[in-house]
Amino acid sequence: MNDYSELCKNLVPRKVENTYDRPAWWRVRIPELIEDIGKVKKGQVEVLTHTPGGFPVYCVSYGRKLPQRKTTWPSLTGSKHPEYYTNTDQQTLLFLAGIHGEETEGIITLNNFISLMETGVDHRGIARPHLTELAGHYRILVMPCINMDARSFAPDCLMGCTQLDYKPIQTRLKNGNYLVWPHLKEYFPLPMDEVEQLGAYYNFDGVNIQLDAAPGNIISNEAKAILKLAHDERIDCMVNMHTGTYGAHFVHPTVVNYPGNYKTIHTINRLWSEKIGRILDYGEEAYSVQCDINDAVAMATGAVTMTYEAAGLKVEPFDNKVEVAYKMMETIMEYGLQQPLAPRNTLMKPQEKN
C-alpha cells in the first residue's frame, strides 16, 4: 500500500464554533482512515483513483467477486431479458460516504462497519452480529471516504452548531460573498480563479462530486470511479451516505428513476422508520427533482440508488448516529433477502400500489 504520510503532514481541521469534541473511536481524519484501511486482512483493498490533492479513493470489498459479463445495462434494457444483468446467486451492495468532506457520520459508520467485518467489533468495541451475518449473504463494496481533499481541512463533526457557524467551511469568493445552499449549485465546477476560500463540498478542483452526473461530461476522477465500480460489479443497490440537519432520513427518490426502484426506496424507508421507532413516511408520491450521481449510477446499472442523510446537527450521543445508520444497513439487507433489491425484469413497468 502506498505511503501517504507526506500528504498527511500538518493537516489541521478548520475551526467551526459550537461543535462537540469527538470521542476517541470517531476516527474520521485522513491519517486515521488510511491507518485503519491499512489493517484490512479479510477484505480486499483497492485504490480506485486519487483525488486532485493526491489522496486515495479506497474501495474495501467483502464476498466473492462475481464473473464479468460482456454487456451493459442500457444494452440489456433493449433486449428481451434485462434480468440477465442481475447476479442471481448473490446481490451486490455499494455503500459510499464522504462525498462532502464535512459530513462525517457516514464516514464513521462505514469505517466502523469495516472494523465489524474484520474483527467482529467496531471501534467502540461493540459487536453487531446481526449486521455482519446479513452482510455475509452479499457482495459488499465500501467506499468509506470519497472526498479526501475536503476531509483534509473539514472538522470532525458539526453536532451542536448551526448553519450560521458554517463560514469556515463554506466557499468564499474573492468579492467577499459566500456560496451557500442552494445557490452554490449554480456553479459547476467552481470558478476557481474567483475563489478565495474553498468550501468542504468540493474537491480541490472545485467539483461537487454529488452533482458530477452529466452524461458525456463526467469531469472528476471520483465520480468516474464510482460509475466504473458500479458497472464493473453490476451492483444491485447503492447507498450514498450524507449528513443533513436534525433528523436522519432518506432523501426522496428522484423523478429520474425506474418505477420499480422508486417503490423499493419508499418501502425500505417505511421499514427502517418502523425499526427506529419514528414515523418518517414522506408519502408514496414524494420525489426530488434534483439529478445527481445516484441517477447516473441507476441509468448505468439499473440499481436502486438511495441517499441517506444522517442527523448531523442534532445534539445526541455520538453512538446514536452510528446505531441509527446500522439499522438502516440492516433494513436494506433484510429486505434484499426477501426479494431482489433491483428487480430488473420489472423495473421499467408501472408499479401497482400495495
PDB file of C-alpha atoms in Angstrom, residues 93-240:
ATOM      1  CA  LEU A  93     -24.318  -3.649  -2.382  1.00  0.00           C
ATOM      2  CA  LEU A  94     -22.276  -0.459  -2.618  1.00  0.00           C
ATOM      3  CA  PHE A  95     -22.038   1.826   0.423  1.00  0.00           C
ATOM      4  CA  LEU A  96     -20.221   5.112  -0.026  1.00  0.00           C
ATOM      5  CA  ALA A  97     -19.659   8.182   2.136  1.00  0.00           C
ATOM      6  CA  GLY A  98     -17.750  11.402   2.352  1.00  0.00           C
ATOM      7  CA  ILE A  99     -18.673  12.986  -0.962  1.00  0.00           C
ATOM      8  CA  HIS A 100     -18.897  16.176   1.094  1.00  0.00           C
ATOM      9  CA  GLY A 101     -15.916  16.361   3.405  1.00  0.00           C
ATOM     10  CA  GLU A 102     -17.634  17.857   6.452  1.00  0.00           C
ATOM     11  CA  GLU A 103     -20.306  15.123   6.534  1.00  0.00           C
ATOM     12  CA  THR A 104     -18.586  12.605   8.775  1.00  0.00           C
ATOM     13  CA  GLU A 105     -21.479  10.478  10.068  1.00  0.00           C
ATOM     14  CA  GLY A 106     -21.431   8.230   7.003  1.00  0.00           C
ATOM     15  CA  ILE A 107     -17.646   8.046   7.077  1.00  0.00           C
ATOM     16  CA  ILE A 108     -17.550   6.886  10.683  1.00  0.00           C
ATOM     17  CA  THR A 109     -20.366   4.403  10.073  1.00  0.00           C
ATOM     18  CA  LEU A 110     -18.510   2.761   7.193  1.00  0.00           C
ATOM     19  CA  ASN A 111     -15.163   2.847   8.996  1.00  0.00           C
ATOM     20  CA  ASN A 112     -16.825   1.067  11.918  1.00  0.00           C
ATOM     21  CA  PHE A 113     -18.565  -1.367   9.546  1.00  0.00           C
ATOM     22  CA  ILE A 114     -15.171  -2.323   8.099  1.00  0.00           C
ATOM     23  CA  SER A 115     -13.944  -2.965  11.643  1.00  0.00           C
ATOM     24  CA  LEU A 116     -17.007  -5.157  12.268  1.00  0.00           C
ATOM     25  CA  MET A 117     -16.251  -7.199   9.161  1.00  0.00           C
ATOM     26  CA  GLU A 118     -12.588  -7.515  10.074  1.00  0.00           C
ATOM     27  CA  THR A 119     -12.680  -8.130  13.830  1.00  0.00           C
ATOM     28  CA  GLY A 120     -16.300  -8.718  14.841  1.00  0.00           C
ATOM     29  CA  VAL A 121     -16.428  -5.451  16.806  1.00  0.00           C
ATOM     30  CA  ASP A 122     -16.438  -1.820  15.764  1.00  0.00           C
ATOM     31  CA  HIS A 123     -14.045   0.856  17.011  1.00  0.00           C
ATOM     32  CA  ARG A 124     -16.152   1.180  20.166  1.00  0.00           C
ATOM     33  CA  GLY A 125     -15.511  -2.493  20.895  1.00  0.00           C
ATOM     34  CA  ILE A 126     -19.179  -3.323  20.250  1.00  0.00           C
ATOM     35  CA  ALA A 127     -20.292  -6.351  18.208  1.00  0.00           C
ATOM     36  CA  ARG A 128     -23.160  -6.230  15.767  1.00  0.00           C
ATOM     37  CA  PRO A 129     -23.637  -9.925  14.896  1.00  0.00           C
ATOM     38  CA  HIS A 130     -26.940  -9.465  13.067  1.00  0.00           C
ATOM     39  CA  LEU A 131     -25.420  -6.921  10.691  1.00  0.00           C
ATOM     40  CA  THR A 132     -22.309  -8.974   9.972  1.00  0.00           C
ATOM     41  CA  GLU A 133     -24.386 -12.124   9.473  1.00  0.00           C
ATOM     42  CA  LEU A 134     -26.594 -10.311   6.979  1.00  0.00           C
ATOM     43  CA  ALA A 135     -23.549  -8.924   5.171  1.00  0.00           C
ATOM     44  CA  GLY A 136     -22.286 -12.466   4.638  1.00  0.00           C
ATOM     45  CA  HIS A 137     -25.126 -13.029   2.168  1.00  0.00           C
ATOM     46  CA  TYR A 138     -23.918 -10.270  -0.150  1.00  0.00           C
ATOM     47  CA  ARG A 139     -21.007  -8.960  -2.120  1.00  0.00           C
ATOM     48  CA  ILE A 140     -20.276  -5.750  -0.181  1.00  0.00           C
ATOM     49  CA  LEU A 141     -18.359  -2.767  -1.576  1.00  0.00           C
ATOM     50  CA  VAL A 142     -17.406   0.031   0.810  1.00  0.00           C
ATOM     51  CA  MET A 143     -16.048   3.423  -0.230  1.00  0.00           C
ATOM     52  CA  PRO A 144     -15.592   4.986   3.230  1.00  0.00           C
ATOM     53  CA  CYS A 145     -14.428   8.464   2.211  1.00  0.00           C
ATOM     54  CA  ILE A 146     -14.535   9.694  -1.362  1.00  0.00           C
ATOM     55  CA  ASN A 147     -13.654  13.364  -0.982  1.00  0.00           C
ATOM     56  CA  MET A 148     -10.390  13.147   0.929  1.00  0.00           C
ATOM     57  CA  ASP A 149      -9.484  16.623  -0.345  1.00  0.00           C
ATOM     58  CA  ALA A 150     -12.196  18.289   1.720  1.00  0.00           C
ATOM     59  CA  ARG A 151     -11.631  15.889   4.626  1.00  0.00           C
ATOM     60  CA  SER A 152      -8.112  17.292   4.868  1.00  0.00           C
ATOM     61  CA  PHE A 153      -9.478  20.528   6.348  1.00  0.00           C
ATOM     62  CA  ALA A 154     -13.078  19.800   7.364  1.00  0.00           C
ATOM     63  CA  PRO A 155     -13.972  19.444  11.075  1.00  0.00           C
ATOM     64  CA  ASP A 156     -14.602  16.100  12.758  1.00  0.00           C
ATOM     65  CA  CYS A 157     -18.301  16.787  13.286  1.00  0.00           C
ATOM     66  CA  LEU A 158     -20.865  19.583  13.128  1.00  0.00           C
ATOM     67  CA  MET A 159     -23.062  18.454  16.009  1.00  0.00           C
ATOM     68  CA  GLY A 160     -24.324  21.401  18.030  1.00  0.00           C
ATOM     69  CA  CYS A 161     -23.516  24.136  15.568  1.00  0.00           C
ATOM     70  CA  THR A 162     -25.973  25.995  13.382  1.00  0.00           C
ATOM     71  CA  GLN A 163     -25.754  26.769   9.701  1.00  0.00           C
ATOM     72  CA  LEU A 164     -24.630  30.270  10.704  1.00  0.00           C
ATOM     73  CA  ASP A 165     -21.429  28.678  12.072  1.00  0.00           C
ATOM     74  CA  TYR A 166     -20.532  27.159   8.684  1.00  0.00           C
ATOM     75  CA  LYS A 167     -18.466  30.031   7.299  1.00  0.00           C
ATOM     76  CA  PRO A 168     -15.042  28.412   7.922  1.00  0.00           C
ATOM     77  CA  ILE A 169     -16.066  25.505   5.665  1.00  0.00           C
ATOM     78  CA  GLN A 170     -18.092  27.432   3.089  1.00  0.00           C
ATOM     79  CA  THR A 171     -16.764  28.706  -0.201  1.00  0.00           C
ATOM     80  CA  ARG A 172     -15.910  32.412  -0.105  1.00  0.00           C
ATOM     81  CA  LEU A 173     -15.340  34.275  -3.329  1.00  0.00           C
ATOM     82  CA  LYS A 174     -12.729  36.982  -3.725  1.00  0.00           C
ATOM     83  CA  ASN A 175     -15.504  39.579  -3.723  1.00  0.00           C
ATOM     84  CA  GLY A 176     -16.307  38.517  -0.155  1.00  0.00           C
ATOM     85  CA  ASN A 177     -19.540  36.689  -0.945  1.00  0.00           C
ATOM     86  CA  TYR A 178     -20.156  33.211   0.451  1.00  0.00           C
ATOM     87  CA  LEU A 179     -21.737  30.490  -1.665  1.00  0.00           C
ATOM     88  CA  VAL A 180     -24.497  28.898   0.399  1.00  0.00           C
ATOM     89  CA  TRP A 181     -27.003  26.147  -0.279  1.00  0.00           C
ATOM     90  CA  PRO A 182     -28.823  26.018  -2.640  1.00  0.00           C
ATOM     91  CA  HIS A 183     -27.240  28.890  -4.586  1.00  0.00           C
ATOM     92  CA  LEU A 184     -23.856  27.145  -4.555  1.00  0.00           C
ATOM     93  CA  LYS A 185     -25.324  24.680  -7.056  1.00  0.00           C
ATOM     94  CA  GLU A 186     -25.467  27.442  -9.666  1.00  0.00           C
ATOM     95  CA  TYR A 187     -21.725  26.903 -10.247  1.00  0.00           C
ATOM     96  CA  PHE A 188     -20.278  23.685 -11.674  1.00  0.00           C
ATOM     97  CA  PRO A 189     -17.404  23.401 -11.321  1.00  0.00           C
ATOM     98  CA  LEU A 190     -16.487  26.366  -9.169  1.00  0.00           C
ATOM     99  CA  PRO A 191     -14.738  29.242 -10.955  1.00  0.00           C
ATOM    100  CA  MET A 192     -11.528  28.589  -9.052  1.00  0.00           C
ATOM    101  CA  ASP A 193      -9.918  31.845 -10.205  1.00  0.00           C
ATOM    102  CA  GLU A 194     -12.679  33.655  -8.290  1.00  0.00           C
ATOM    103  CA  VAL A 195     -12.409  31.540  -5.109  1.00  0.00           C
ATOM    104  CA  GLU A 196     -10.615  32.847  -2.022  1.00  0.00           C
ATOM    105  CA  GLN A 197     -11.617  30.018   0.368  1.00  0.00           C
ATOM    106  CA  LEU A 198     -12.700  26.597  -0.893  1.00  0.00           C
ATOM    107  CA  GLY A 199     -15.618  25.003   0.930  1.00  0.00           C
ATOM    108  CA  ALA A 200     -15.915  21.413   2.092  1.00  0.00           C
ATOM    109  CA  TYR A 201     -18.493  20.441  -0.536  1.00  0.00           C
ATOM    110  CA  TYR A 202     -15.780  20.322  -3.175  1.00  0.00           C
ATOM    111  CA  ASN A 203     -12.600  18.542  -4.160  1.00  0.00           C
ATOM    112  CA  PHE A 204      -9.544  20.655  -4.876  1.00  0.00           C
ATOM    113  CA  ASP A 205     -10.697  21.168  -8.483  1.00  0.00           C
ATOM    114  CA  GLY A 206     -13.880  22.791  -7.240  1.00  0.00           C
ATOM    115  CA  VAL A 207     -16.120  19.861  -8.184  1.00  0.00           C
ATOM    116  CA  ASN A 208     -19.150  18.876  -6.103  1.00  0.00           C
ATOM    117  CA  ILE A 209     -18.877  15.125  -6.776  1.00  0.00           C
ATOM    118  CA  GLN A 210     -22.525  14.520  -5.864  1.00  0.00           C
ATOM    119  CA  LEU A 211     -23.615  16.574  -8.879  1.00  0.00           C
ATOM    120  CA  ASP A 212     -20.944  15.334 -11.295  1.00  0.00           C
ATOM    121  CA  ALA A 213     -23.512  13.361 -13.247  1.00  0.00           C
ATOM    122  CA  ALA A 214     -23.971  14.942 -16.689  1.00  0.00           C
ATOM    123  CA  PRO A 215     -23.759  12.140 -19.304  1.00  0.00           C
ATOM    124  CA  GLY A 216     -20.771  12.634 -21.554  1.00  0.00           C
ATOM    125  CA  ASN A 217     -19.258  15.228 -19.248  1.00  0.00           C
ATOM    126  CA  ILE A 218     -18.271  13.469 -16.011  1.00  0.00           C
ATOM    127  CA  ILE A 219     -15.232  15.507 -15.015  1.00  0.00           C
ATOM    128  CA  SER A 220     -13.953  14.247 -11.646  1.00  0.00           C
ATOM    129  CA  ASN A 221     -11.891  11.110 -11.124  1.00  0.00           C
ATOM    130  CA  GLU A 222     -14.009  10.368  -8.073  1.00  0.00           C
ATOM    131  CA  ALA A 223     -17.350  10.296  -9.940  1.00  0.00           C
ATOM    132  CA  LYS A 224     -15.809   8.280 -12.761  1.00  0.00           C
ATOM    133  CA  ALA A 225     -14.549   5.754 -10.206  1.00  0.00           C
ATOM    134  CA  ILE A 226     -17.999   5.379  -8.630  1.00  0.00           C
ATOM    135  CA  LEU A 227     -19.624   4.787 -12.018  1.00  0.00           C
ATOM    136  CA  LYS A 228     -16.968   2.342 -13.206  1.00  0.00           C
ATOM    137  CA  LEU A 229     -17.097   0.349  -9.967  1.00  0.00           C
ATOM    138  CA  ALA A 230     -20.900   0.212 -10.093  1.00  0.00           C
ATOM    139  CA  HIS A 231     -20.824  -1.022 -13.695  1.00  0.00           C
ATOM    140  CA  ASP A 232     -17.943  -3.468 -13.292  1.00  0.00           C
ATOM    141  CA  GLU A 233     -19.547  -5.041 -10.232  1.00  0.00           C
ATOM    142  CA  ARG A 234     -23.098  -4.900 -11.650  1.00  0.00           C
ATOM    143  CA  ILE A 235     -24.357  -3.584  -8.335  1.00  0.00           C
ATOM    144  CA  ASP A 236     -27.941  -4.054  -7.170  1.00  0.00           C
ATOM    145  CA  CYS A 237     -28.069  -1.271  -4.598  1.00  0.00           C
ATOM    146  CA  MET A 238     -26.092   1.877  -3.803  1.00  0.00           C
ATOM    147  CA  VAL A 239     -26.446   3.805  -0.540  1.00  0.00           C
ATOM    148  CA  ASN A 240     -24.931   7.268  -0.741  1.00  0.00           C
TER     149      ASN A 240
END
